[in-house]
JSON list of C-alpha atoms in Angstrom, two decimals:
[
{"chain": "A", "resi": 10, "resn": "GLN", "atom": "CA", "xyz": [-4.44, -8.58, -166.65]},
{"chain": "A", "resi": 11, "resn": "ARG", "atom": "CA", "xyz": [-1.88, -6.25, -168.12]},
{"chain": "A", "resi": 12, "resn": "ARG", "atom": "CA", "xyz": [-1.42, -2.65, -169.07]},
{"chain": "A", "resi": 13, "resn": "VAL", "atom": "CA", "xyz": [-0.86, -2.66, -172.82]},
{"chain": "A", "resi": 14, "resn": "HIS", "atom": "CA", "xyz": [0.90, 0.23, -174.58]},
{"chain": "A", "resi": 15, "resn": "GLY", "atom": "CA", "xyz": [0.75, 0.08, -178.39]},
{"chain": "A", "resi": 16, "resn": "ASP", "atom": "CA", "xyz": [1.90, -2.62, -180.85]},
{"chain": "A", "resi": 17, "resn": "VAL", "atom": "CA", "xyz": [5.21, -4.26, -180.31]},
{"chain": "A", "resi": 18, "resn": "ASN", "atom": "CA", "xyz": [5.86, -4.33, -184.06]},
{"chain": "A", "resi": 19, "resn": "ASP", "atom": "CA", "xyz": [5.51, -0.48, -184.26]},
{"chain": "A", "resi": 20, "resn": "ILE", "atom": "CA", "xyz": [7.81, 0.65, -181.49]},
{"chain": "A", "resi": 21, "resn": "GLY", "atom": "CA", "xyz": [10.80, 1.26, -183.78]},
{"chain": "A", "resi": 22, "resn": "PRO", "atom": "CA", "xyz": [14.20, -0.43, -183.95]},
{"chain": "A", "resi": 23, "resn": "SER", "atom": "CA", "xyz": [16.07, -1.68, -180.90]},
{"chain": "A", "resi": 24, "resn": "SER", "atom": "CA", "xyz": [18.96, 0.43, -179.72]},
{"chain": "A", "resi": 25, "resn": "HIS", "atom": "CA", "xyz": [20.65, -2.02, -177.33]},
{"chain": "A", "resi": 26, "resn": "TRP", "atom": "CA", "xyz": [21.08, -5.65, -176.37]},
{"chain": "A", "resi": 27, "resn": "LEU", "atom": "CA", "xyz": [21.19, -6.77, -172.77]},
{"chain": "A", "resi": 28, "resn": "CYS", "atom": "CA", "xyz": [24.10, -9.20, -172.34]},
{"chain": "A", "resi": 29, "resn": "PRO", "atom": "CA", "xyz": [22.63, -12.26, -170.60]},
{"chain": "A", "resi": 30, "resn": "THR", "atom": "CA", "xyz": [25.93, -12.95, -168.84]},
{"chain": "A", "resi": 31, "resn": "CYS", "atom": "CA", "xyz": [27.03, -9.55, -167.38]},
{"chain": "A", "resi": 32, "resn": "LEU", "atom": "CA", "xyz": [23.51, -7.97, -167.57]},
{"chain": "A", "resi": 33, "resn": "ARG", "atom": "CA", "xyz": [24.83, -4.74, -169.11]},
{"chain": "A", "resi": 34, "resn": "PHE", "atom": "CA", "xyz": [23.62, -2.78, -172.14]},
{"chain": "A", "resi": 35, "resn": "VAL", "atom": "CA", "xyz": [25.49, -3.24, -175.47]},
{"chain": "A", "resi": 36, "resn": "ALA", "atom": "CA", "xyz": [24.97, -1.19, -178.64]},
{"chain": "A", "resi": 37, "resn": "PHE", "atom": "CA", "xyz": [22.60, -3.11, -180.84]},
{"chain": "A", "resi": 38, "resn": "SER", "atom": "CA", "xyz": [23.86, -4.86, -183.99]},
{"chain": "A", "resi": 39, "resn": "ARG", "atom": "CA", "xyz": [21.53, -6.90, -186.24]},
{"chain": "A", "resi": 40, "resn": "SER", "atom": "CA", "xyz": [24.52, -8.80, -187.65]},
{"chain": "A", "resi": 41, "resn": "LYS", "atom": "CA", "xyz": [25.38, -10.53, -184.40]},
{"chain": "A", "resi": 42, "resn": "PHE", "atom": "CA", "xyz": [23.20, -12.47, -181.93]},
{"chain": "A", "resi": 43, "resn": "LEU", "atom": "CA", "xyz": [24.41, -11.66, -178.45]},
{"chain": "A", "resi": 44, "resn": "SER", "atom": "CA", "xyz": [24.79, -14.75, -176.19]},
{"chain": "A", "resi": 45, "resn": "ALA", "atom": "CA", "xyz": [27.80, -14.07, -173.96]},
{"chain": "A", "resi": 46, "resn": "CYS", "atom": "CA", "xyz": [30.31, -11.40, -172.95]},
{"chain": "A", "resi": 47, "resn": "VAL", "atom": "CA", "xyz": [32.77, -12.61, -175.61]},
{"chain": "A", "resi": 48, "resn": "ASP", "atom": "CA", "xyz": [30.32, -11.29, -178.23]},
{"chain": "A", "resi": 49, "resn": "HIS", "atom": "CA", "xyz": [30.61, -7.61, -177.22]},
{"chain": "A", "resi": 50, "resn": "PRO", "atom": "CA", "xyz": [33.18, -4.89, -176.53]},
{"chain": "A", "resi": 51, "resn": "GLU", "atom": "CA", "xyz": [32.11, -1.84, -174.51]},
{"chain": "A", "resi": 52, "resn": "THR", "atom": "CA", "xyz": [29.03, -1.88, -172.29]},
{"chain": "A", "resi": 53, "resn": "GLN", "atom": "CA", "xyz": [26.78, 0.47, -170.36]},
{"chain": "A", "resi": 54, "resn": "PRO", "atom": "CA", "xyz": [25.07, -0.02, -166.97]},
{"chain": "A", "resi": 55, "resn": "ALA", "atom": "CA", "xyz": [21.59, -1.52, -167.34]},
{"chain": "A", "resi": 56, "resn": "ASP", "atom": "CA", "xyz": [20.07, 0.34, -164.40]},
{"chain": "A", "resi": 57, "resn": "GLU", "atom": "CA", "xyz": [16.72, 0.71, -166.17]},
{"chain": "A", "resi": 58, "resn": "LEU", "atom": "CA", "xyz": [16.30, -3.04, -166.24]},
{"chain": "A", "resi": 59, "resn": "GLN", "atom": "CA", "xyz": [17.41, -3.55, -162.64]},
{"chain": "A", "resi": 60, "resn": "GLY", "atom": "CA", "xyz": [15.96, -6.77, -161.26]},
{"chain": "A", "resi": 61, "resn": "LEU", "atom": "CA", "xyz": [16.06, -8.76, -164.49]},
{"chain": "A", "resi": 62, "resn": "ARG", "atom": "CA", "xyz": [17.89, -12.02, -164.03]},
{"chain": "A", "resi": 63, "resn": "LEU", "atom": "CA", "xyz": [18.48, -14.89, -166.51]},
{"chain": "A", "resi": 64, "resn": "PHE", "atom": "CA", "xyz": [19.44, -18.47, -165.74]},
{"chain": "A", "resi": 65, "resn": "PRO", "atom": "CA", "xyz": [20.33, -20.73, -168.72]},
{"chain": "A", "resi": 66, "resn": "ASP", "atom": "CA", "xyz": [19.38, -24.44, -168.88]},
{"chain": "A", "resi": 67, "resn": "PHE", "atom": "CA", "xyz": [16.86, -24.42, -166.04]},
{"chain": "A", "resi": 68, "resn": "VAL", "atom": "CA", "xyz": [15.23, -27.49, -167.58]},
{"chain": "A", "resi": 69, "resn": "ASP", "atom": "CA", "xyz": [16.98, -30.17, -169.59]},
{"chain": "A", "resi": 70, "resn": "GLU", "atom": "CA", "xyz": [15.79, -31.70, -172.91]},
{"chain": "A", "resi": 71, "resn": "ARG", "atom": "CA", "xyz": [13.92, -34.54, -171.16]},
{"chain": "A", "resi": 72, "resn": "GLN", "atom": "CA", "xyz": [12.06, -32.21, -168.84]},
{"chain": "A", "resi": 73, "resn": "GLU", "atom": "CA", "xyz": [11.26, -29.87, -171.71]},
{"chain": "A", "resi": 74, "resn": "ALA", "atom": "CA", "xyz": [9.82, -32.79, -173.73]},
{"chain": "A", "resi": 75, "resn": "GLN", "atom": "CA", "xyz": [7.69, -33.93, -170.77]},
{"chain": "A", "resi": 76, "resn": "LEU", "atom": "CA", "xyz": [6.24, -30.44, -170.32]},
{"chain": "A", "resi": 77, "resn": "VAL", "atom": "CA", "xyz": [5.42, -29.99, -173.99]},
{"chain": "A", "resi": 78, "resn": "THR", "atom": "CA", "xyz": [3.88, -33.49, -174.21]},
{"chain": "A", "resi": 79, "resn": "TYR", "atom": "CA", "xyz": [1.64, -32.67, -171.28]},
{"chain": "A", "resi": 80, "resn": "LEU", "atom": "CA", "xyz": [0.56, -29.32, -172.72]},
{"chain": "A", "resi": 81, "resn": "ASP", "atom": "CA", "xyz": [-0.16, -30.87, -176.13]},
{"chain": "A", "resi": 82, "resn": "GLU", "atom": "CA", "xyz": [-1.72, -34.20, -175.07]},
{"chain": "A", "resi": 83, "resn": "GLY", "atom": "CA", "xyz": [-1.89, -34.86, -171.34]},
{"chain": "A", "resi": 84, "resn": "HIS", "atom": "CA", "xyz": [-4.79, -32.49, -170.51]},
{"chain": "A", "resi": 85, "resn": "LYS", "atom": "CA", "xyz": [-7.39, -34.33, -172.55]},
{"chain": "A", "resi": 86, "resn": "SER", "atom": "CA", "xyz": [-9.22, -36.03, -169.72]},
{"chain": "A", "resi": 87, "resn": "ARG", "atom": "CA", "xyz": [-8.97, -33.33, -167.00]},
{"chain": "A", "resi": 88, "resn": "PHE", "atom": "CA", "xyz": [-8.20, -29.86, -168.33]},
{"chain": "A", "resi": 89, "resn": "GLU", "atom": "CA", "xyz": [-9.20, -27.73, -171.30]},
{"chain": "A", "resi": 90, "resn": "GLY", "atom": "CA", "xyz": [-5.89, -27.64, -173.13]},
{"chain": "A", "resi": 91, "resn": "TRP", "atom": "CA", "xyz": [-4.95, -25.02, -175.75]},
{"chain": "A", "resi": 92, "resn": "LYS", "atom": "CA", "xyz": [-7.42, -22.18, -176.42]},
{"chain": "A", "resi": 93, "resn": "VAL", "atom": "CA", "xyz": [-7.14, -19.43, -179.03]},
{"chain": "A", "resi": 94, "resn": "SER", "atom": "CA", "xyz": [-5.80, -16.26, -177.53]},
{"chain": "A", "resi": 95, "resn": "GLN", "atom": "CA", "xyz": [-4.80, -12.81, -178.86]},
{"chain": "A", "resi": 96, "resn": "SER", "atom": "CA", "xyz": [-2.19, -11.84, -181.42]},
{"chain": "A", "resi": 97, "resn": "GLY", "atom": "CA", "xyz": [-1.75, -15.24, -183.07]},
{"chain": "A", "resi": 98, "resn": "ARG", "atom": "CA", "xyz": [-1.16, -17.11, -179.80]},
{"chain": "A", "resi": 99, "resn": "ARG", "atom": "CA", "xyz": [-2.78, -20.04, -178.02]},
{"chain": "A", "resi": 100, "resn": "LYS", "atom": "CA", "xyz": [-2.85, -20.30, -174.21]},
{"chain": "A", "resi": 101, "resn": "GLN", "atom": "CA", "xyz": [-3.46, -22.52, -171.20]},
{"chain": "A", "resi": 102, "resn": "ASP", "atom": "CA", "xyz": [-3.95, -21.10, -167.72]},
{"chain": "A", "resi": 103, "resn": "TYR", "atom": "CA", "xyz": [-3.60, -22.95, -164.39]},
{"chain": "A", "resi": 104, "resn": "GLY", "atom": "CA", "xyz": [-4.62, -20.98, -161.34]},
{"chain": "A", "resi": 105, "resn": "PRO", "atom": "CA", "xyz": [-7.15, -18.27, -160.44]},
{"chain": "A", "resi": 106, "resn": "GLN", "atom": "CA", "xyz": [-9.17, -16.51, -163.15]},
{"chain": "A", "resi": 107, "resn": "PRO", "atom": "CA", "xyz": [-9.51, -12.99, -161.72]},
{"chain": "A", "resi": 108, "resn": "ASN", "atom": "CA", "xyz": [-11.53, -10.07, -162.98]},
{"chain": "A", "resi": 109, "resn": "PHE", "atom": "CA", "xyz": [-8.91, -7.39, -163.25]},
{"chain": "A", "resi": 110, "resn": "LYS", "atom": "CA", "xyz": [-11.34, -4.58, -164.10]},
{"chain": "A", "resi": 111, "resn": "LYS", "atom": "CA", "xyz": [-13.45, -5.19, -161.04]},
{"chain": "A", "resi": 112, "resn": "LYS", "atom": "CA", "xyz": [-10.44, -6.34, -158.96]},
{"chain": "A", "resi": 113, "resn": "LYS", "atom": "CA", "xyz": [-12.14, -9.49, -157.78]},
{"chain": "A", "resi": 114, "resn": "VAL", "atom": "CA", "xyz": [-10.98, -13.09, -157.47]},
{"chain": "A", "resi": 115, "resn": "LYS", "atom": "CA", "xyz": [-13.75, -15.67, -157.18]},
{"chain": "A", "resi": 116, "resn": "PRO", "atom": "CA", "xyz": [-13.41, -18.68, -154.88]},
{"chain": "A", "resi": 117, "resn": "CYS", "atom": "CA", "xyz": [-11.83, -21.60, -156.70]},
{"chain": "A", "resi": 118, "resn": "ALA", "atom": "CA", "xyz": [-13.83, -24.42, -155.18]},
{"chain": "A", "resi": 119, "resn": "ASP", "atom": "CA", "xyz": [-14.71, -25.67, -158.67]},
{"chain": "A", "resi": 120, "resn": "LEU", "atom": "CA", "xyz": [-11.03, -26.25, -159.42]},
{"chain": "A", "resi": 121, "resn": "ALA", "atom": "CA", "xyz": [-10.14, -29.67, -157.97]},
{"chain": "A", "resi": 122, "resn": "GLY", "atom": "CA", "xyz": [-6.38, -29.09, -158.17]},
{"chain": "A", "resi": 123, "resn": "ALA", "atom": "CA", "xyz": [-3.42, -28.68, -160.48]},
{"chain": "A", "resi": 124, "resn": "PRO", "atom": "CA", "xyz": [-2.09, -31.16, -163.04]},
{"chain": "A", "resi": 125, "resn": "VAL", "atom": "CA", "xyz": [0.22, -33.78, -161.41]},
{"chain": "A", "resi": 126, "resn": "GLU", "atom": "CA", "xyz": [2.39, -33.51, -164.51]},
{"chain": "A", "resi": 127, "resn": "LEU", "atom": "CA", "xyz": [3.38, -29.99, -163.44]},
{"chain": "A", "resi": 128, "resn": "LYS", "atom": "CA", "xyz": [4.16, -30.93, -159.79]},
{"chain": "A", "resi": 129, "resn": "ASP", "atom": "CA", "xyz": [7.89, -31.47, -160.13]},
{"chain": "A", "resi": 130, "resn": "PHE", "atom": "CA", "xyz": [8.23, -28.32, -162.29]},
{"chain": "A", "resi": 131, "resn": "THR", "atom": "CA", "xyz": [6.25, -26.26, -159.80]},
{"chain": "A", "resi": 132, "resn": "PHE", "atom": "CA", "xyz": [8.41, -27.36, -156.83]},
{"chain": "A", "resi": 133, "resn": "ALA", "atom": "CA", "xyz": [11.60, -26.83, -158.86]},
{"chain": "A", "resi": 134, "resn": "VAL", "atom": "CA", "xyz": [10.64, -23.23, -159.78]},
{"chain": "A", "resi": 135, "resn": "GLN", "atom": "CA", "xyz": [9.61, -22.39, -156.23]},
{"chain": "A", "resi": 136, "resn": "ASP", "atom": "CA", "xyz": [12.71, -23.73, -154.67]},
{"chain": "A", "resi": 137, "resn": "PHE", "atom": "CA", "xyz": [15.10, -22.29, -157.29]},
{"chain": "A", "resi": 138, "resn": "VAL", "atom": "CA", "xyz": [13.68, -18.78, -157.23]},
{"chain": "A", "resi": 139, "resn": "THR", "atom": "CA", "xyz": [13.50, -18.77, -153.41]},
{"chain": "A", "resi": 140, "resn": "SER", "atom": "CA", "xyz": [17.18, -19.74, -153.28]},
{"chain": "A", "resi": 141, "resn": "LYS", "atom": "CA", "xyz": [18.16, -16.75, -155.41]},
{"chain": "A", "resi": 142, "resn": "TYR", "atom": "CA", "xyz": [16.36, -14.21, -153.16]},
{"chain": "A", "resi": 143, "resn": "GLU", "atom": "CA", "xyz": [17.87, -14.86, -149.72]},
{"chain": "A", "resi": 144, "resn": "ASN", "atom": "CA", "xyz": [15.10, -17.28, -148.97]},
{"chain": "A", "resi": 145, "resn": "ASP", "atom": "CA", "xyz": [12.30, -14.79, -149.57]},
{"chain": "A", "resi": 146, "resn": "ARG", "atom": "CA", "xyz": [9.85, -17.57, -150.31]},
{"chain": "A", "resi": 147, "resn": "PHE", "atom": "CA", "xyz": [8.45, -17.68, -153.85]},
{"chain": "A", "resi": 148, "resn": "THR", "atom": "CA", "xyz": [5.03, -19.39, -153.75]},
{"chain": "A", "resi": 149, "resn": "LEU", "atom": "CA", "xyz": [3.56, -20.10, -157.10]},
{"chain": "A", "resi": 150, "resn": "HIS", "atom": "CA", "xyz": [-0.13, -19.35, -157.63]},
{"chain": "A", "resi": 151, "resn": "GLN", "atom": "CA", "xyz": [-0.45, -19.31, -161.42]},
{"chain": "A", "resi": 152, "resn": "ILE", "atom": "CA", "xyz": [1.16, -20.96, -164.46]},
{"chain": "A", "resi": 153, "resn": "SER", "atom": "CA", "xyz": [0.21, -19.41, -167.79]},
{"chain": "A", "resi": 154, "resn": "ALA", "atom": "CA", "xyz": [1.35, -21.18, -170.95]},
{"chain": "A", "resi": 155, "resn": "LEU", "atom": "CA", "xyz": [1.54, -19.28, -174.26]},
{"chain": "A", "resi": 156, "resn": "GLU", "atom": "CA", "xyz": [2.29, -20.84, -177.66]},
{"chain": "A", "resi": 157, "resn": "TYR", "atom": "CA", "xyz": [3.93, -18.71, -180.37]},
{"chain": "A", "resi": 158, "resn": "LEU", "atom": "CA", "xyz": [4.08, -19.78, -184.03]},
{"chain": "A", "resi": 159, "resn": "PRO", "atom": "CA", "xyz": [5.67, -18.07, -187.05]},
{"chain": "A", "resi": 160, "resn": "GLU", "atom": "CA", "xyz": [2.82, -19.20, -189.32]},
{"chain": "A", "resi": 161, "resn": "THR", "atom": "CA", "xyz": [0.27, -17.28, -187.17]},
{"chain": "A", "resi": 162, "resn": "GLN", "atom": "CA", "xyz": [2.60, -14.29, -186.84]},
{"chain": "A", "resi": 163, "resn": "SER", "atom": "CA", "xyz": [2.45, -14.50, -183.07]},
{"chain": "A", "resi": 164, "resn": "TYR", "atom": "CA", "xyz": [3.57, -11.61, -180.90]},
{"chain": "A", "resi": 165, "resn": "LEU", "atom": "CA", "xyz": [3.07, -10.09, -177.45]},
{"chain": "A", "resi": 166, "resn": "ASN", "atom": "CA", "xyz": [2.40, -6.35, -177.12]},
{"chain": "A", "resi": 167, "resn": "PRO", "atom": "CA", "xyz": [4.50, -4.25, -174.69]},
{"chain": "A", "resi": 168, "resn": "HIS", "atom": "CA", "xyz": [3.01, -4.35, -171.22]},
{"chain": "A", "resi": 169, "resn": "ILE", "atom": "CA", "xyz": [3.59, -4.41, -167.46]},
{"chain": "A", "resi": 170, "resn": "ASP", "atom": "CA", "xyz": [2.02, -7.42, -165.73]},
{"chain": "A", "resi": 171, "resn": "ASP", "atom": "CA", "xyz": [-0.81, -6.53, -163.36]},
{"chain": "A", "resi": 172, "resn": "THR", "atom": "CA", "xyz": [0.38, -5.22, -160.03]},
{"chain": "A", "resi": 173, "resn": "TRP", "atom": "CA", "xyz": [-2.89, -5.48, -158.07]},
{"chain": "A", "resi": 174, "resn": "LEU", "atom": "CA", "xyz": [-2.89, -9.30, -157.81]},
{"chain": "A", "resi": 175, "resn": "TRP", "atom": "CA", "xyz": [0.57, -10.44, -158.93]},
{"chain": "A", "resi": 176, "resn": "GLY", "atom": "CA", "xyz": [3.63, -9.97, -156.79]},
{"chain": "A", "resi": 177, "resn": "ASP", "atom": "CA", "xyz": [7.14, -8.56, -157.03]},
{"chain": "A", "resi": 178, "resn": "ARG", "atom": "CA", "xyz": [8.62, -11.43, -159.09]},
{"chain": "A", "resi": 179, "resn": "VAL", "atom": "CA", "xyz": [7.33, -12.65, -162.44]},
{"chain": "A", "resi": 180, "resn": "VAL", "atom": "CA", "xyz": [9.11, -15.80, -163.63]},
{"chain": "A", "resi": 181, "resn": "GLY", "atom": "CA", "xyz": [9.32, -17.15, -167.17]},
{"chain": "A", "resi": 182, "resn": "VAL", "atom": "CA", "xyz": [10.65, -20.34, -168.78]},
{"chain": "A", "resi": 183, "resn": "SER", "atom": "CA", "xyz": [11.16, -20.60, -172.54]},
{"chain": "A", "resi": 184, "resn": "LEU", "atom": "CA", "xyz": [10.68, -23.92, -174.31]},
{"chain": "A", "resi": 185, "resn": "LEU", "atom": "CA", "xyz": [11.36, -25.29, -177.83]},
{"chain": "A", "resi": 186, "resn": "SER", "atom": "CA", "xyz": [13.26, -22.36, -179.38]},
{"chain": "A", "resi": 187, "resn": "ASP", "atom": "CA", "xyz": [15.46, -19.36, -178.73]},
{"chain": "A", "resi": 188, "resn": "SER", "atom": "CA", "xyz": [13.77, -15.95, -178.89]},
{"chain": "A", "resi": 189, "resn": "ARG", "atom": "CA", "xyz": [14.15, -12.38, -177.68]},
{"chain": "A", "resi": 190, "resn": "MET", "atom": "CA", "xyz": [12.12, -10.21, -175.36]},
{"chain": "A", "resi": 191, "resn": "THR", "atom": "CA", "xyz": [11.95, -6.56, -176.31]},
{"chain": "A", "resi": 192, "resn": "PHE", "atom": "CA", "xyz": [11.81, -4.00, -173.43]},
{"chain": "A", "resi": 193, "resn": "VAL", "atom": "CA", "xyz": [10.80, -0.37, -173.63]},
{"chain": "A", "resi": 194, "resn": "THR", "atom": "CA", "xyz": [12.46, 1.40, -170.67]},
{"chain": "A", "resi": 195, "resn": "LYS", "atom": "CA", "xyz": [11.25, 4.47, -168.80]},
{"chain": "A", "resi": 196, "resn": "SER", "atom": "CA", "xyz": [13.56, 6.68, -170.93]},
{"chain": "A", "resi": 197, "resn": "LEU", "atom": "CA", "xyz": [12.06, 5.01, -174.04]},
{"chain": "A", "resi": 198, "resn": "SER", "atom": "CA", "xyz": [15.19, 3.01, -174.93]},
{"chain": "A", "resi": 199, "resn": "VAL", "atom": "CA", "xyz": [14.28, -0.18, -176.85]},
{"chain": "A", "resi": 200, "resn": "VAL", "atom": "CA", "xyz": [16.30, -3.15, -175.59]},
{"chain": "A", "resi": 201, "resn": "ASP", "atom": "CA", "xyz": [16.44, -6.75, -176.84]},
{"chain": "A", "resi": 202, "resn": "VAL", "atom": "CA", "xyz": [17.08, -9.44, -174.24]},
{"chain": "A", "resi": 203, "resn": "PRO", "atom": "CA", "xyz": [18.06, -12.95, -175.55]},
{"chain": "A", "resi": 204, "resn": "LEU", "atom": "CA", "xyz": [15.82, -15.71, -174.24]},
{"chain": "A", "resi": 205, "resn": "PRO", "atom": "CA", "xyz": [17.66, -19.00, -174.79]},
{"chain": "A", "resi": 206, "resn": "ARG", "atom": "CA", "xyz": [15.70, -22.19, -175.11]},
{"chain": "A", "resi": 207, "resn": "ARG", "atom": "CA", "xyz": [15.10, -23.88, -171.67]},
{"chain": "A", "resi": 208, "resn": "ALA", "atom": "CA", "xyz": [16.27, -20.76, -169.76]},
{"chain": "A", "resi": 209, "resn": "LEU", "atom": "CA", "xyz": [14.45, -19.24, -166.77]},
{"chain": "A", "resi": 210, "resn": "PHE", "atom": "CA", "xyz": [14.22, -15.46, -166.27]},
{"chain": "A", "resi": 211, "resn": "VAL", "atom": "CA", "xyz": [12.90, -13.31, -163.46]},
{"chain": "A", "resi": 212, "resn": "LEU", "atom": "CA", "xyz": [11.44, -9.80, -163.67]},
{"chain": "A", "resi": 213, "resn": "SER", "atom": "CA", "xyz": [11.58, -7.84, -160.44]},
{"chain": "A", "resi": 214, "resn": "GLY", "atom": "CA", "xyz": [12.46, -4.28, -159.40]},
{"chain": "A", "resi": 215, "resn": "ARG", "atom": "CA", "xyz": [12.55, -1.73, -162.25]},
{"chain": "A", "resi": 216, "resn": "SER", "atom": "CA", "xyz": [12.30, -4.41, -164.94]},
{"chain": "A", "resi": 217, "resn": "ARG", "atom": "CA", "xyz": [9.04, -5.55, -163.36]},
{"chain": "A", "resi": 218, "resn": "TYR", "atom": "CA", "xyz": [7.41, -2.25, -162.51]},
{"chain": "A", "resi": 219, "resn": "GLU", "atom": "CA", "xyz": [8.82, 0.39, -164.93]},
{"chain": "A", "resi": 220, "resn": "ALA", "atom": "CA", "xyz": [9.84, -1.25, -168.22]},
{"chain": "A", "resi": 221, "resn": "LEU", "atom": "CA", "xyz": [7.34, -2.62, -170.71]},
{"chain": "A", "resi": 222, "resn": "HIS", "atom": "CA", "xyz": [8.17, -6.04, -172.20]},
{"chain": "A", "resi": 223, "resn": "GLY", "atom": "CA", "xyz": [6.89, -7.79, -175.31]},
{"chain": "A", "resi": 224, "resn": "ILE", "atom": "CA", "xyz": [7.78, -10.24, -178.14]},
{"chain": "A", "resi": 225, "resn": "ARG", "atom": "CA", "xyz": [8.16, -9.09, -181.72]},
{"chain": "A", "resi": 226, "resn": "THR", "atom": "CA", "xyz": [6.75, -11.22, -184.57]},
{"chain": "A", "resi": 227, "resn": "GLU", "atom": "CA", "xyz": [10.19, -11.34, -186.28]},
{"chain": "A", "resi": 228, "resn": "HIS", "atom": "CA", "xyz": [11.68, -13.01, -183.15]},
{"chain": "A", "resi": 229, "resn": "ILE", "atom": "CA", "xyz": [9.43, -16.04, -183.46]},
{"chain": "A", "resi": 230, "resn": "THR", "atom": "CA", "xyz": [11.24, -18.22, -186.02]},
{"chain": "A", "resi": 231, "resn": "SER", "atom": "CA", "xyz": [9.84, -21.60, -184.91]},
{"chain": "A", "resi": 232, "resn": "ARG", "atom": "CA", "xyz": [7.33, -22.89, -182.40]},
{"chain": "A", "resi": 233, "resn": "ARG", "atom": "CA", "xyz": [7.94, -21.45, -178.90]},
{"chain": "A", "resi": 234, "resn": "ILE", "atom": "CA", "xyz": [6.11, -22.08, -175.63]},
{"chain": "A", "resi": 235, "resn": "SER", "atom": "CA", "xyz": [6.56, -19.77, -172.71]},
{"chain": "A", "resi": 236, "resn": "LEU", "atom": "CA", "xyz": [5.54, -20.63, -169.18]},
{"chain": "A", "resi": 237, "resn": "THR", "atom": "CA", "xyz": [4.88, -17.60, -167.01]},
{"chain": "A", "resi": 238, "resn": "ILE", "atom": "CA", "xyz": [4.81, -18.24, -163.28]},
{"chain": "A", "resi": 239, "resn": "ARG", "atom": "CA", "xyz": [3.39, -15.73, -160.83]},
{"chain": "A", "resi": 240, "resn": "GLU", "atom": "CA", "xyz": [3.16, -15.16, -157.10]},
{"chain": "A", "resi": 241, "resn": "LEU", "atom": "CA", "xyz": [0.53, -13.15, -155.27]},
{"chain": "A", "resi": 242, "resn": "ALA", "atom": "CA", "xyz": [1.10, -9.56, -154.29]},
{"chain": "A", "resi": 243, "resn": "LYS", "atom": "CA", "xyz": [1.78, -9.02, -150.55]},
{"chain": "A", "resi": 244, "resn": "SER", "atom": "CA", "xyz": [-0.69, -6.10, -150.55]},
{"chain": "A", "resi": 245, "resn": "TRP", "atom": "CA", "xyz": [-3.41, -8.32, -152.00]},
{"chain": "A", "resi": 246, "resn": "LEU", "atom": "CA", "xyz": [-2.68, -11.08, -149.51]},
{"chain": "A", "resi": 247, "resn": "ALA", "atom": "CA", "xyz": [-3.05, -8.65, -146.60]},
{"chain": "A", "resi": 248, "resn": "GLU", "atom": "CA", "xyz": [-6.66, -7.89, -147.64]},
{"chain": "A", "resi": 249, "resn": "ALA", "atom": "CA", "xyz": [-7.73, -11.13, -149.29]},
{"chain": "A", "resi": 250, "resn": "ASP", "atom": "CA", "xyz": [-11.07, -12.85, -148.59]},
{"chain": "A", "resi": 251, "resn": "PRO", "atom": "CA", "xyz": [-10.13, -15.83, -146.32]},
{"chain": "A", "resi": 252, "resn": "LYS", "atom": "CA", "xyz": [-12.24, -18.21, -148.37]},
{"chain": "A", "resi": 253, "resn": "VAL", "atom": "CA", "xyz": [-10.60, -17.18, -151.61]},
{"chain": "A", "resi": 254, "resn": "LEU", "atom": "CA", "xyz": [-7.14, -17.42, -150.08]},
{"chain": "A", "resi": 255, "resn": "GLU", "atom": "CA", "xyz": [-7.92, -20.92, -148.65]},
{"chain": "A", "resi": 256, "resn": "ASP", "atom": "CA", "xyz": [-9.02, -22.11, -152.10]},
{"chain": "A", "resi": 257, "resn": "LEU", "atom": "CA", "xyz": [-5.91, -20.70, -153.77]},
{"chain": "A", "resi": 258, "resn": "ASN", "atom": "CA", "xyz": [-3.60, -22.28, -151.23]},
{"chain": "A", "resi": 259, "resn": "VAL", "atom": "CA", "xyz": [-5.27, -25.69, -151.81]},
{"chain": "A", "resi": 260, "resn": "LEU", "atom": "CA", "xyz": [-5.06, -25.38, -155.57]},
{"chain": "A", "resi": 261, "resn": "PHE", "atom": "CA", "xyz": [-1.34, -25.82, -155.99]},
{"chain": "A", "resi": 262, "resn": "ASN", "atom": "CA", "xyz": [-1.07, -28.29, -153.11]},
{"chain": "A", "resi": 263, "resn": "THR", "atom": "CA", "xyz": [-3.54, -30.70, -154.61]},
{"chain": "A", "resi": 264, "resn": "TRP", "atom": "CA", "xyz": [-2.34, -32.68, -157.63]},
{"chain": "A", "resi": 265, "resn": "ILE", "atom": "CA", "xyz": [-4.75, -34.55, -159.90]}
]
């Protein structure tokens, strides 16, 4: 699904923060966690992460608790629930299961629908992201949940999300704890981006297609769940098998 480039824990120290408020680079300091413009003096343009946007408090505590309860317990009668993944993580995927090597997506007729517990969240993400992009409709076709734990030394290696199937905007929502995402830019700068608990972020433009992103082990200090939400690539849609496309469109419009 992704192009992976080395181990996130071996890429060397970060050189910059990205301020989540003004979205500009700030010289990195380990002694201070950057959360707002008041925390930093001089800045530099963050052109290499163009397209990265961060929106705090996208969900509230009640919504966060409902999502986590579903992921931990609500799937038992209908969906598989947590499965062991790579690099100390567990995962749950809702949506198509493509073969990225062969560049094929099988019809999803065996998938009866999506969890009703994710319905309100799905519509909220679609409407919110659409509203931030001049009504360029964001239509969700996959939700991928990843669980990170300090006791399993979880991490995510630097990568660029697949560009054959997934579209111009990759959306993420962080649950349960603050963390950081580490980017490696085209010029090989290493940049930490604060990911506040319950915030939503969007990767598009250069941050989507040029910069690698990952999560270091040291930045998982307590349980964290990330929800990654993806749209389909316009180029894939233009050539998609009509049967596959019909099944995919039904999937996140049928709630069970």
